[in-house]
Structures are given as C-alpha cells and as structure tokens.
Short mmCIF file of C-alpha atoms in Angstrom, two decimals:
data_model
loop_
_atom_site.label_atom_id
_atom_site.label_comp_id
_atom_site.label_asym_id
_atom_site.label_seq_id
_atom_site.Cartn_x
_atom_site.Cartn_y
_atom_site.Cartn_z
CA MET A 16 12.24 -28.73 -79.74
CA ARG A 17 15.23 -26.44 -80.71
CA ILE A 18 18.26 -28.31 -78.96
CA PRO A 19 21.28 -26.13 -77.94
CA ASN A 20 24.39 -27.21 -79.65
CA HIS A 21 26.79 -26.31 -77.05
CA ILE A 22 26.03 -26.50 -73.50
CA GLY A 23 28.09 -24.58 -70.53
CA ILE A 24 27.92 -26.05 -66.92
CA ILE A 25 28.74 -24.01 -63.75
CA PRO A 26 28.69 -27.13 -61.29
CA ASP A 27 28.69 -24.62 -58.27
CA GLY A 28 27.63 -25.09 -54.40
CA ASN A 29 29.81 -27.86 -53.73
CA ARG A 30 31.21 -26.49 -50.33
CA ARG A 31 27.45 -25.35 -49.37
CA TRP A 32 26.06 -28.45 -49.87
CA ALA A 33 28.98 -30.12 -47.36
CA VAL A 34 28.26 -27.56 -44.94
CA LYS A 35 24.44 -28.24 -44.95
CA ASN A 36 25.19 -31.73 -44.34
CA GLY A 37 27.34 -31.85 -41.79
CA MET A 38 31.04 -32.17 -43.59
CA THR A 39 33.71 -30.04 -44.08
CA LYS A 40 33.95 -28.13 -47.00
CA GLU A 41 36.22 -29.74 -49.10
CA LYS A 42 34.08 -33.00 -48.76
CA GLY A 43 31.67 -31.59 -51.60
CA TYR A 44 33.66 -31.74 -54.37
CA ASN A 45 33.62 -35.75 -55.01
CA MET A 46 29.94 -35.72 -54.95
CA GLY A 47 29.85 -33.63 -58.21
CA LEU A 48 31.45 -36.37 -60.16
CA LYS A 49 28.26 -38.59 -60.22
CA PRO A 50 26.07 -35.71 -61.45
CA GLY A 51 28.66 -35.07 -64.34
CA LEU A 52 28.42 -38.12 -65.53
CA GLU A 53 24.70 -38.27 -65.43
CA LEU A 54 24.72 -34.91 -67.10
CA PHE A 55 27.01 -35.82 -69.78
CA LYS A 56 24.65 -38.84 -70.42
CA LEU A 57 21.96 -36.81 -71.17
CA CYS A 58 23.62 -34.67 -73.26
CA GLU A 59 24.54 -37.78 -75.35
CA LYS A 60 20.78 -38.67 -75.36
CA GLU A 61 19.32 -35.50 -76.51
CA GLY A 62 22.18 -34.93 -79.28
CA ILE A 63 24.05 -31.99 -77.83
CA ASN A 64 27.44 -31.68 -79.38
CA GLU A 65 29.43 -29.90 -77.41
CA ILE A 66 29.45 -29.09 -73.42
CA THR A 67 32.06 -27.38 -71.71
CA TYR A 68 32.29 -27.89 -67.54
CA TYR A 69 33.96 -25.32 -65.42
CA GLY A 70 36.37 -27.31 -63.37
CA PHE A 71 38.30 -24.42 -61.15
CA THR A 72 40.13 -21.31 -61.94
CA THR A 73 43.16 -19.55 -60.94
CA ASP A 74 41.40 -17.55 -58.58
CA ASN A 75 40.02 -20.95 -57.04
CA THR A 76 43.70 -21.90 -56.20
CA LYS A 77 44.11 -19.12 -53.57
CA ARG A 78 41.42 -21.35 -51.23
CA PRO A 79 42.77 -23.13 -48.42
CA LYS A 80 44.95 -26.08 -49.33
CA PHE A 81 42.50 -29.07 -48.48
CA GLN A 82 40.06 -27.49 -50.80
CA ARG A 83 42.58 -26.94 -53.33
CA VAL A 84 43.55 -30.35 -53.22
CA ALA A 85 40.17 -31.81 -53.52
CA PHE A 86 38.72 -30.09 -56.53
CA THR A 87 41.91 -30.77 -58.45
CA GLN A 88 41.34 -34.46 -57.66
CA ALA A 89 37.83 -34.15 -58.54
CA CYS A 90 38.61 -32.76 -61.90
CA ILE A 91 41.11 -35.47 -62.43
CA ASP A 92 38.62 -37.93 -61.61
CA ALA A 93 35.77 -36.47 -63.82
CA VAL A 94 38.30 -36.62 -66.72
CA LYS A 95 38.96 -40.29 -66.01
CA MET A 96 35.29 -41.22 -65.86
CA LEU A 97 34.62 -39.24 -68.92
CA SER A 98 37.16 -41.18 -70.67
CA LYS A 99 35.41 -44.37 -70.55
CA GLU A 100 32.55 -42.47 -72.83
CA ASN A 101 32.10 -42.10 -76.25
CA ALA A 102 33.49 -38.29 -76.27
CA SER A 103 36.40 -36.42 -77.34
CA LEU A 104 37.81 -34.53 -74.44
CA PHE A 105 39.98 -31.09 -74.51
CA ILE A 106 40.95 -29.14 -71.24
CA VAL A 107 41.73 -25.22 -71.20
CA GLY A 108 43.61 -23.98 -68.43
CA ASN A 109 47.05 -22.50 -67.18
CA THR A 110 49.37 -25.61 -67.40
CA GLU A 111 52.50 -23.27 -66.76
CA SER A 112 51.69 -22.87 -62.98
CA PRO A 113 52.30 -25.72 -60.58
CA MET A 114 48.30 -25.59 -59.74
CA PHE A 115 47.47 -27.44 -63.03
CA PRO A 116 47.35 -31.17 -62.60
CA ARG A 117 50.39 -32.73 -64.64
CA GLU A 118 48.46 -35.78 -65.52
CA LEU A 119 45.63 -33.62 -67.43
CA ILE A 120 48.43 -31.94 -69.81
CA PRO A 121 48.07 -34.43 -72.68
CA TYR A 122 44.72 -33.14 -72.80
CA THR A 123 45.88 -29.68 -73.17
CA ILE A 124 48.01 -30.27 -76.37
CA LYS A 125 45.13 -31.83 -78.43
CA ARG A 126 41.64 -33.04 -78.11
CA GLN A 127 41.79 -36.81 -76.84
CA THR A 128 38.98 -39.23 -78.40
CA PHE A 129 37.63 -42.24 -77.02
CA GLY A 130 35.25 -44.56 -78.31
CA ASN A 131 33.16 -43.26 -81.32
CA GLY A 132 34.54 -39.50 -79.69
CA LYS A 133 31.19 -38.33 -80.71
CA THR A 134 30.47 -35.40 -78.07
CA LYS A 135 32.79 -32.78 -77.63
CA ILE A 136 33.75 -32.21 -74.01
CA ASN A 137 35.77 -29.19 -72.96
CA PHE A 138 37.25 -28.65 -69.36
CA LEU A 139 38.21 -25.50 -67.64
CA VAL A 140 41.04 -26.53 -65.71
CA ASN A 141 43.31 -23.64 -63.70
CA TYR A 142 41.67 -21.22 -66.29
CA GLY A 143 41.46 -17.58 -65.90
CA TRP A 144 39.56 -15.16 -67.96
CA GLN A 145 42.20 -12.76 -68.08
CA TRP A 146 44.93 -15.25 -69.12
CA ASP A 147 42.86 -16.74 -71.71
CA LEU A 148 42.31 -13.13 -73.26
CA ASN A 149 45.79 -11.79 -72.81
CA ASP A 150 47.33 -14.26 -75.42
CA CYS A 151 45.35 -12.34 -77.88
CA PHE A 152 46.58 -9.05 -77.13
CA ALA A 153 50.28 -10.12 -76.96
CA SER A 154 49.69 -11.43 -80.44
CA ASN A 155 51.44 -9.58 -83.28
CA GLU A 156 48.95 -11.37 -86.02
CA LYS A 157 47.05 -8.07 -86.22
CA ASP A 158 44.78 -9.19 -89.20
CA LYS A 159 43.57 -12.83 -87.25
CA ASN A 160 40.16 -12.52 -85.78
CA MET A 161 40.23 -11.96 -82.03
CA MET A 162 38.36 -15.16 -81.55
CA ASP A 163 41.10 -17.09 -83.12
CA LEU A 164 43.56 -15.95 -81.06
CA ILE A 165 42.30 -16.54 -77.63
CA ARG A 166 43.50 -19.44 -75.70
CA SER A 167 40.06 -21.01 -75.45
CA ARG A 168 39.99 -20.60 -79.06
CA GLU A 169 39.05 -24.32 -79.84
CA ILE A 170 36.11 -23.93 -77.50
CA SER A 171 33.04 -22.68 -79.69
CA ARG A 172 30.05 -20.19 -79.02
CA ILE A 173 28.08 -21.22 -76.19
CA ASP A 174 23.97 -21.40 -76.59
CA LEU A 175 22.97 -22.11 -72.67
CA ILE A 176 24.86 -21.87 -69.67
CA ILE A 177 23.09 -24.06 -66.75
CA ARG A 178 24.48 -22.84 -63.37
CA TRP A 179 23.42 -24.74 -60.33
CA GLY A 180 24.09 -23.18 -56.54
CA GLY A 181 21.56 -20.22 -57.18
CA ARG A 182 24.34 -17.53 -58.04
CA ARG A 183 23.30 -15.71 -61.07
CA ARG A 184 26.39 -14.38 -62.78
CA LEU A 185 29.09 -16.11 -65.22
CA SER A 186 32.11 -15.90 -62.55
CA GLY A 187 34.57 -15.58 -65.28
CA PHE A 188 33.29 -18.65 -67.41
CA LEU A 189 34.31 -17.93 -71.08
CA PRO A 190 33.56 -14.14 -71.25
CA LEU A 191 33.99 -14.07 -75.18
CA GLN A 192 32.28 -17.56 -75.86
CA SER A 193 29.46 -16.29 -73.27
CA VAL A 194 28.37 -13.18 -75.03
CA TYR A 195 24.97 -14.25 -76.14
CA SER A 196 24.88 -17.32 -73.97
CA ASP A 197 21.16 -17.92 -72.44
CA LEU A 198 21.71 -18.33 -68.59
CA TYR A 199 19.74 -20.73 -66.82
CA ILE A 200 20.02 -20.81 -62.85
CA ILE A 201 18.93 -23.80 -60.69
CA ASP A 202 18.70 -22.91 -56.86
CA GLU A 203 19.87 -26.37 -55.89
CA TYR A 204 23.48 -27.17 -55.35
CA TRP A 205 25.49 -29.35 -57.81
CA PRO A 206 25.55 -32.40 -55.95
CA GLU A 207 21.88 -32.33 -55.76
CA PHE A 208 21.74 -32.50 -59.81
CA THR A 209 18.48 -34.46 -60.88
CA PRO A 210 17.92 -34.86 -64.95
CA LYS A 211 14.62 -32.92 -64.21
CA HIS A 212 17.03 -29.89 -63.83
CA PHE A 213 18.35 -30.45 -67.10
CA TYR A 214 15.03 -30.84 -68.85
CA ASN A 215 13.74 -27.61 -67.22
CA ALA A 216 16.55 -26.08 -68.47
CA LEU A 217 15.91 -27.40 -72.23
CA GLU A 218 12.41 -26.42 -71.86
CA TRP A 219 12.93 -23.06 -71.08
CA TYR A 220 15.69 -22.72 -73.61
CA ASP A 221 13.47 -23.80 -76.34
CA LYS A 222 11.30 -20.75 -75.46
CA GLN A 223 13.96 -18.28 -75.90
CA ASP A 224 14.53 -16.15 -79.23
CA ILE A 225 17.99 -16.24 -81.02
CA THR A 226 18.72 -12.94 -81.66
CA LEU A 227 22.96 -13.03 -81.33
CA GLY A 228 22.69 -8.96 -80.93
CA GLY A 229 20.26 -8.20 -83.65
CA MET B 13 22.21 -2.32 -46.88
CA ARG B 14 25.29 -3.07 -49.11
CA ILE B 15 24.64 -0.89 -52.40
CA PRO B 16 26.33 -1.58 -55.60
CA ASN B 17 28.84 0.98 -56.69
CA HIS B 18 28.24 0.67 -60.45
CA ILE B 19 24.87 -0.63 -62.17
CA GLY B 20 24.45 -1.79 -65.72
CA ILE B 21 21.18 -1.38 -67.30
CA ILE B 22 19.78 -3.32 -70.08
CA PRO B 23 16.79 -1.74 -70.97
CA ASP B 24 14.93 -4.33 -73.35
CA GLY B 25 11.40 -4.72 -74.35
CA ASN B 26 10.73 -1.67 -75.78
CA ARG B 27 9.20 -3.33 -79.14
CA ARG B 28 7.51 -6.04 -77.48
CA TRP B 29 6.00 -3.26 -75.49
CA ALA B 30 4.85 -1.36 -78.42
CA VAL B 31 3.15 -4.53 -80.35
CA LYS B 32 1.41 -5.12 -77.12
CA ASN B 33 0.02 -2.21 -76.80
CA GLY B 34 -0.91 -1.96 -80.34
CA MET B 35 1.62 0.12 -81.91
CA THR B 36 4.04 -0.25 -84.30
CA LYS B 37 7.52 -1.50 -83.08
CA GLU B 38 9.76 1.72 -83.21
CA LYS B 39 6.77 3.37 -81.10
CA GLY B 40 8.31 1.88 -78.09
CA TYR B 41 11.72 3.36 -77.79
CA ASN B 42 10.36 7.01 -76.75
CA MET B 43 8.63 5.46 -74.44
CA GLY B 44 11.90 4.57 -72.28
CA LEU B 45 12.77 8.08 -71.64
CA LYS B 46 10.71 8.69 -68.57
CA PRO B 47 11.88 5.22 -67.18
CA GLY B 48 15.50 6.38 -67.60
CA LEU B 49 15.29 9.47 -65.97
CA GLU B 50 13.11 7.97 -63.12
CA LEU B 51 15.89 5.46 -62.72
CA PHE B 52 18.50 7.77 -62.51
CA LYS B 53 17.07 9.98 -59.99
CA LEU B 54 16.46 6.65 -57.49
CA CYS B 55 20.20 5.52 -58.07
CA GLU B 56 21.13 9.21 -57.14
CA LYS B 57 18.88 8.99 -54.01
CA GLU B 58 20.41 5.59 -53.11
CA GLY B 59 24.14 6.81 -53.05
CA ILE B 60 24.73 4.85 -56.03
CA ASN B 61 28.19 6.27 -57.93
CA GLU B 62 28.03 4.75 -61.60
CA ILE B 63 25.25 3.91 -64.02
CA THR B 64 25.69 2.36 -67.55
CA TYR B 65 22.77 2.34 -70.14
CA TYR B 66 23.04 -0.07 -72.73
CA GLY B 67 21.76 2.61 -75.64
CA PHE B 68 22.47 0.49 -78.92
CA THR B 69 24.85 -1.89 -80.47
CA THR B 70 26.32 -1.67 -83.98
CA ASP B 71 24.45 -4.94 -84.71
CA ASN B 72 21.11 -3.35 -83.73
CA THR B 73 21.77 -0.82 -86.44
CA LYS B 74 21.07 -3.42 -89.03
CA ARG B 75 17.25 -3.55 -87.87
CA PRO B 76 14.85 -1.50 -90.02
CA LYS B 77 15.40 2.27 -90.76
CA PHE B 78 12.17 3.02 -89.10
CA GLN B 79 13.51 1.54 -85.99
CA ARG B 80 17.17 2.84 -86.20
CA VAL B 81 15.78 6.06 -86.35
CA ALA B 82 13.56 5.69 -83.48
CA PHE B 83 16.07 4.28 -80.99
CA THR B 84 18.87 6.63 -82.05
CA GLN B 85 16.67 9.59 -81.63
CA ALA B 86 15.50 8.08 -77.95
CA CYS B 87 19.37 7.94 -77.17
CA ILE B 88 19.96 11.64 -78.15
CA ASP B 89 16.92 12.82 -76.18
CA ALA B 90 17.90 10.35 -73.08
CA VAL B 91 21.30 12.38 -73.22
CA LYS B 92 19.66 15.63 -73.47
CA MET B 93 17.44 14.82 -70.46
CA LEU B 94 19.93 13.78 -68.27
CA SER B 95 22.31 16.55 -68.78
CA LYS B 96 19.71 18.61 -66.83
CA GLU B 97 20.75 16.60 -63.94
CA ASN B 98 23.66 16.07 -61.29
CA ALA B 99 25.78 14.01 -63.60
CA SER B 100 28.82 13.58 -65.38
CA LEU B 101 27.94 11.75 -68.97
CA PHE B 102 30.46 9.60 -71.07
CA ILE B 103 29.49 7.93 -74.22
CA VAL B 104 31.33 4.73 -75.57
CA GLY B 105 30.70 3.82 -79.42
CA ASN B 106 32.23 3.49 -82.58
CA THR B 107 32.01 7.02 -84.02
CA GLU B 108 33.66 6.35 -87.33
CA SER B 109 30.69 4.79 -88.34
CA PRO B 110 27.78 7.09 -89.88
CA MET B 111 25.26 4.89 -87.16
CA PHE B 112 26.91 7.13 -84.69
CA PRO B 113 24.56 10.43 -84.32
CA ARG B 114 26.79 13.52 -84.60
CA GLU B 115 25.09 15.42 -81.56
CA LEU B 116 27.01 12.89 -79.37
CA ILE B 117 30.47 13.03 -80.48
CA PRO B 118 31.49 15.66 -77.67
CA TYR B 119 30.19 12.91 -75.07
CA THR B 120 32.76 10.26 -76.46
CA ILE B 121 36.14 12.59 -76.08
CA LYS B 122 35.54 13.69 -72.46
CA ARG B 123 33.43 13.08 -69.78
CA GLN B 124 31.08 16.32 -69.72
CA THR B 125 29.99 17.46 -66.21
CA PHE B 126 26.47 19.01 -65.24
CA GLY B 127 25.36 20.52 -61.99
CA ASN B 128 27.34 19.22 -59.52
CA GLY B 129 28.31 16.16 -61.68
CA LYS B 130 27.84 13.60 -58.55
CA THR B 131 26.66 10.47 -60.18
CA LYS B 132 28.62 8.67 -63.31
CA ILE B 133 26.68 7.88 -66.11
CA ASN B 134 27.85 5.88 -68.78
CA PHE B 135 26.12 5.29 -72.22
CA LEU B 136 26.69 2.82 -74.84
CA VAL B 137 25.96 4.38 -78.16
CA ASN B 138 26.66 2.32 -81.45
CA TYR B 139 28.77 -0.09 -79.29
CA GLY B 140 29.98 -3.42 -80.39
CA TRP B 141 31.67 -5.71 -78.01
CA GLN B 142 34.22 -7.09 -80.61
CA TRP B 143 34.85 -3.27 -81.53
CA ASP B 144 35.25 -2.45 -77.71
CA LEU B 145 37.78 -4.86 -77.47
CA ASN B 146 39.75 -5.32 -81.17
CA ASP B 147 41.81 -2.24 -79.92
CA CYS B 148 43.67 -4.18 -77.13
CA PHE B 149 44.69 -6.72 -79.41
CA ALA B 150 45.97 -3.91 -82.26
CA SER B 151 47.57 -2.27 -79.05
CA ASN B 152 51.55 -2.61 -79.26
CA GLU B 153 51.89 -1.71 -75.91
CA LYS B 154 52.36 -5.64 -74.13
CA ASP B 155 53.29 -4.17 -71.04
CA LYS B 156 49.70 -2.80 -70.51
CA ASN B 157 47.00 -4.27 -68.58
CA MET B 158 43.77 -5.39 -70.93
CA MET B 159 41.67 -3.48 -68.86
CA ASP B 160 43.61 -0.44 -69.85
CA LEU B 161 43.53 -1.14 -73.61
CA ILE B 162 40.04 -1.81 -74.13
CA ARG B 163 37.61 1.10 -75.65
CA SER B 164 35.52 1.28 -72.50
CA ARG B 165 38.32 1.52 -70.62
CA GLU B 166 36.95 4.57 -68.96
CA ILE B 167 34.07 2.14 -67.79
CA SER B 168 34.30 0.43 -64.31
CA ARG B 169 33.55 -3.07 -63.38
CA ILE B 170 30.07 -3.58 -62.72
CA ASP B 171 28.36 -5.03 -59.56
CA LEU B 172 24.88 -5.29 -60.67
CA ILE B 173 23.27 -5.61 -64.05
CA ILE B 174 19.35 -5.08 -63.94
CA ARG B 175 17.84 -6.36 -67.38
CA TRP B 176 14.25 -5.36 -68.46
CA GLY B 177 12.11 -7.71 -70.40
CA GLY B 178 12.72 -11.18 -69.17
CA ARG B 179 15.81 -12.24 -71.29
CA ARG B 180 18.46 -13.96 -69.14
CA ARG B 181 21.58 -13.01 -71.45
CA LEU B 182 24.13 -10.42 -71.41
CA SER B 183 23.94 -9.52 -75.33
CA GLY B 184 27.44 -7.90 -75.74
CA PHE B 185 27.02 -5.46 -72.84
CA LEU B 186 30.72 -5.11 -71.73
CA PRO B 187 31.89 -8.37 -71.38
CA LEU B 188 35.11 -7.39 -69.17
CA GLN B 189 33.18 -5.39 -67.14
CA SER B 190 30.55 -7.95 -66.59
CA VAL B 191 32.85 -11.10 -65.78
CA TYR B 192 31.53 -10.91 -61.89
CA SER B 193 28.39 -9.11 -61.98
CA ASP B 194 25.39 -9.97 -60.62
CA LEU B 195 22.55 -10.40 -63.10
CA TYR B 196 19.11 -9.41 -61.96
CA ILE B 197 16.12 -10.03 -64.39
CA ILE B 198 12.89 -8.05 -64.48
CA ASP B 199 10.16 -10.20 -66.72
CA GLU B 200 8.33 -6.46 -67.44
CA TYR B 201 9.26 -4.80 -70.30
CA TRP B 202 11.45 -1.64 -69.89
CA PRO B 203 8.49 0.95 -70.55
CA GLU B 204 6.66 -0.76 -67.67
CA PHE B 205 9.35 0.11 -64.97
CA THR B 206 8.06 1.08 -61.81
CA PRO B 207 10.56 1.74 -58.92
CA LYS B 208 9.40 -1.28 -57.20
CA HIS B 209 11.89 -3.26 -59.79
CA PHE B 210 14.63 -1.04 -58.86
CA TYR B 211 14.26 -2.04 -55.12
CA ASN B 212 13.41 -5.54 -55.58
CA ALA B 213 16.98 -5.81 -57.50
CA LEU B 214 18.77 -3.91 -54.39
CA GLU B 215 17.12 -6.09 -51.79
CA TRP B 216 18.28 -9.11 -53.95
CA TYR B 217 21.66 -7.56 -54.42
CA ASP B 218 22.39 -7.15 -50.96
CA LYS B 219 21.80 -11.20 -50.47
CA GLN B 220 24.48 -12.18 -52.68
CA ASP B 221 27.91 -12.66 -51.36
CA ILE B 222 30.62 -11.24 -53.41
CA THR B 223 33.71 -13.11 -54.35
CA LEU B 224 35.10 -12.15 -57.24
CA GLY B 225 36.07 -15.48 -58.53
CA GLY B 226 37.91 -16.35 -55.14
#
C-alpha cells in the first residue's frame, strides 16, 4: 500500500456535532481531543511521517467569545496531550495578535521534540493564509524560491488532506502546500471519528495516481 | 436557488476517455470542445457571471509532443468557438515561453468583448501556479494587496469548482482564488459531459453554507 508521507487534517464539524447532541456550540471543541490523539496513533502505526492539524484561523477568532475561548483551549490541550507522544511539534500562526495563546509560543520558535521525536506534527494556530503568504511578498530576497519565504515554510507539501464534516473545500488551509493534495471528505463530524474513516481515506489514496501536475 | 457568481472548470479525463474508446490519448482533447460550448450556454442561461476554464499548464507541456500539439490546438479552437458567443474573453498564462500559442496573445493583453460581452470567460493557457504568484513576490509595491499583484489578478474569487474525471484535487488551479471554493467532483470524463452534471453541481452548491473562513 502506498502510504502518504504527509497528511493534512481538517477536523471540522465540532459545533454542528454539539448542536446535534443538544449542547451549546462551544461544547463541541473539547470532543475533538480524543480523536486527535487516536488519529496520531494510527498515523504512527502506519508510518506516516508528517501530520498537519488545522487548529484555528484568524478568521475563526471573529466568532462569539465563548467559542473562541473553547477552541483556543482545545488547541492548547491538544498540544499538551501530543507532547506525551513520540513526536516533534511545531506551530505556525500569527503570534503578534492577542488571539495567539501565550503558552504555545515556544512551539512557533523551534520544533520541540518529545520521546523519540519520530512523527512530525504541525499545528496551525491563529493561522491565516494571507498572513502566511504576505511574508514572501514583503521579502527583498528576490533570488529565493517562494516556498522558502512563506511563513509556513517549515511545513512540507501535503499528499492527502482528510476533512471531516462534509464540506468539500480547503478553507484557506495552507494553499501552497495543498496545490497537488488529494482531498478526502468524511461526512461525519470530527467528534464522531472512528479508525474506519482513516483507513477508508488511506485505501482511497492508494488508488489515486500521483502526477504533481505532469 | 443560490447561483454561484464564478465557476471554475477543470475539464479532466480527455486522455482516459480516448483510451477507453480505443483511440490514442491525444485524440481525446478535441472531444472537449463541444462540452465547453454546451457548458458556456448553460452558464449563460442560469446567469453565472464568470467562468474560468483550466486549459493547460506549463507542467502539462512536458508531455509527449503529439499530446502537447493536440491540447494546444484544442485551446485555440475553444477560444475561436467562444468568440462567437456573447462573452468577454481573457487569457492568463506564460506568454514568454514558446509553448504559448501566438494566436492567443491578444487575449492576454486585454479582455476581448464579443456580442454583448455579458459573460466573463477566463482561460488558463500555459499557466503555472508558481509563475502566477512569483510576480507578487518580485514586486516592490509593498503597500499593495497580494491579490492585486498576482499575475491572475483579473480573475476573481471562485465560488464553485467543477472537476470532471474523478480526481479530488486542485492540481495547481488558481490557488489563491480557490481558497474558499466548493469543489464538486464528477466521475465521468470531460468528453462525457451532460447538462445533468452541471445541474447536479448547482443543486449541491445551493445546499452548501458559505462562511469564507468565518
């Protein structure tokens, strides 16, 4: 089986899950922690080298405060949780804004290694696609490749993006690393994660041809 | 029904269609002309304001010469064909390369209006996503918005992308205009186009919520 090197995760549908289960919207985010760990362990088992989780965006922070507090806390808790695994953790996001949680700043400066550090994990926290790309265009190093100038330059090309919650779009998720990504959509909400979702995505990916535009 | 303002078309599967029908691969491209016109007329009827067709990319030109000649000719013929409609035509692509067909250069300089010019049509011809974005980063106009500096700046944000041929990826199609696009995949090959594909895509799009990252 052809295993992707790098998987992008769009864990969508937390709020819709909460509403469906008779809770207020912000209650959904916390339910995404367990799936995040479970998915990490499956990736580790299958030998996937790099995982990028879509945490929250600068646009998301315009939502009601209750929600903002809840998804920010869920990201902090997710990083804490994953720092108990064999992983190296890196965070990309706008740290100049008060919306960026202070606790996570060290992860934006350098990749932090835990255990044997084998699996690379990237987290997008207070990320914005325009913020990501603006740097390349403010740069004076005209001889450099664009991919070496964007703010997310530590994050490699993504082979497979798995999105929960049924929406078939990228929603600003790393536009340059996603130009050739295969996009697998799961209709269930992220808190409803099961290993079957992950294996269905891998089986589907195995059947895709890879041309990288050729 | 909520009609998209701007539809992106990825007319994939021409070569696979040819092989399936016992022809050599390059014979498939010409079969994409009739669908292209039919789709335009449907868009016109439904009041869609802007359509962008993915012609060919700089990467595609590395394919065998027979294929390159065939898809280039198909693009030239498509533009000729659409210039008989009520449309305004604009082409984005790298004209500095010998792979760019000379006949189409006027369309890259300014939008050409035919009939009442009502529907905007954009064609990507010898397009490359890195080529598109590199300009923004070579620019010295640091105060300008990135979207006003990319080479495809004439092309607006895309609401709905319809891709034929079953692949669930963007393949470098206007990465910045596509960040929020909904992606509708049709398993049939582009030469197998039927109006039902288009209407299924519109019906599906009507049911999507539009958040633009919010």
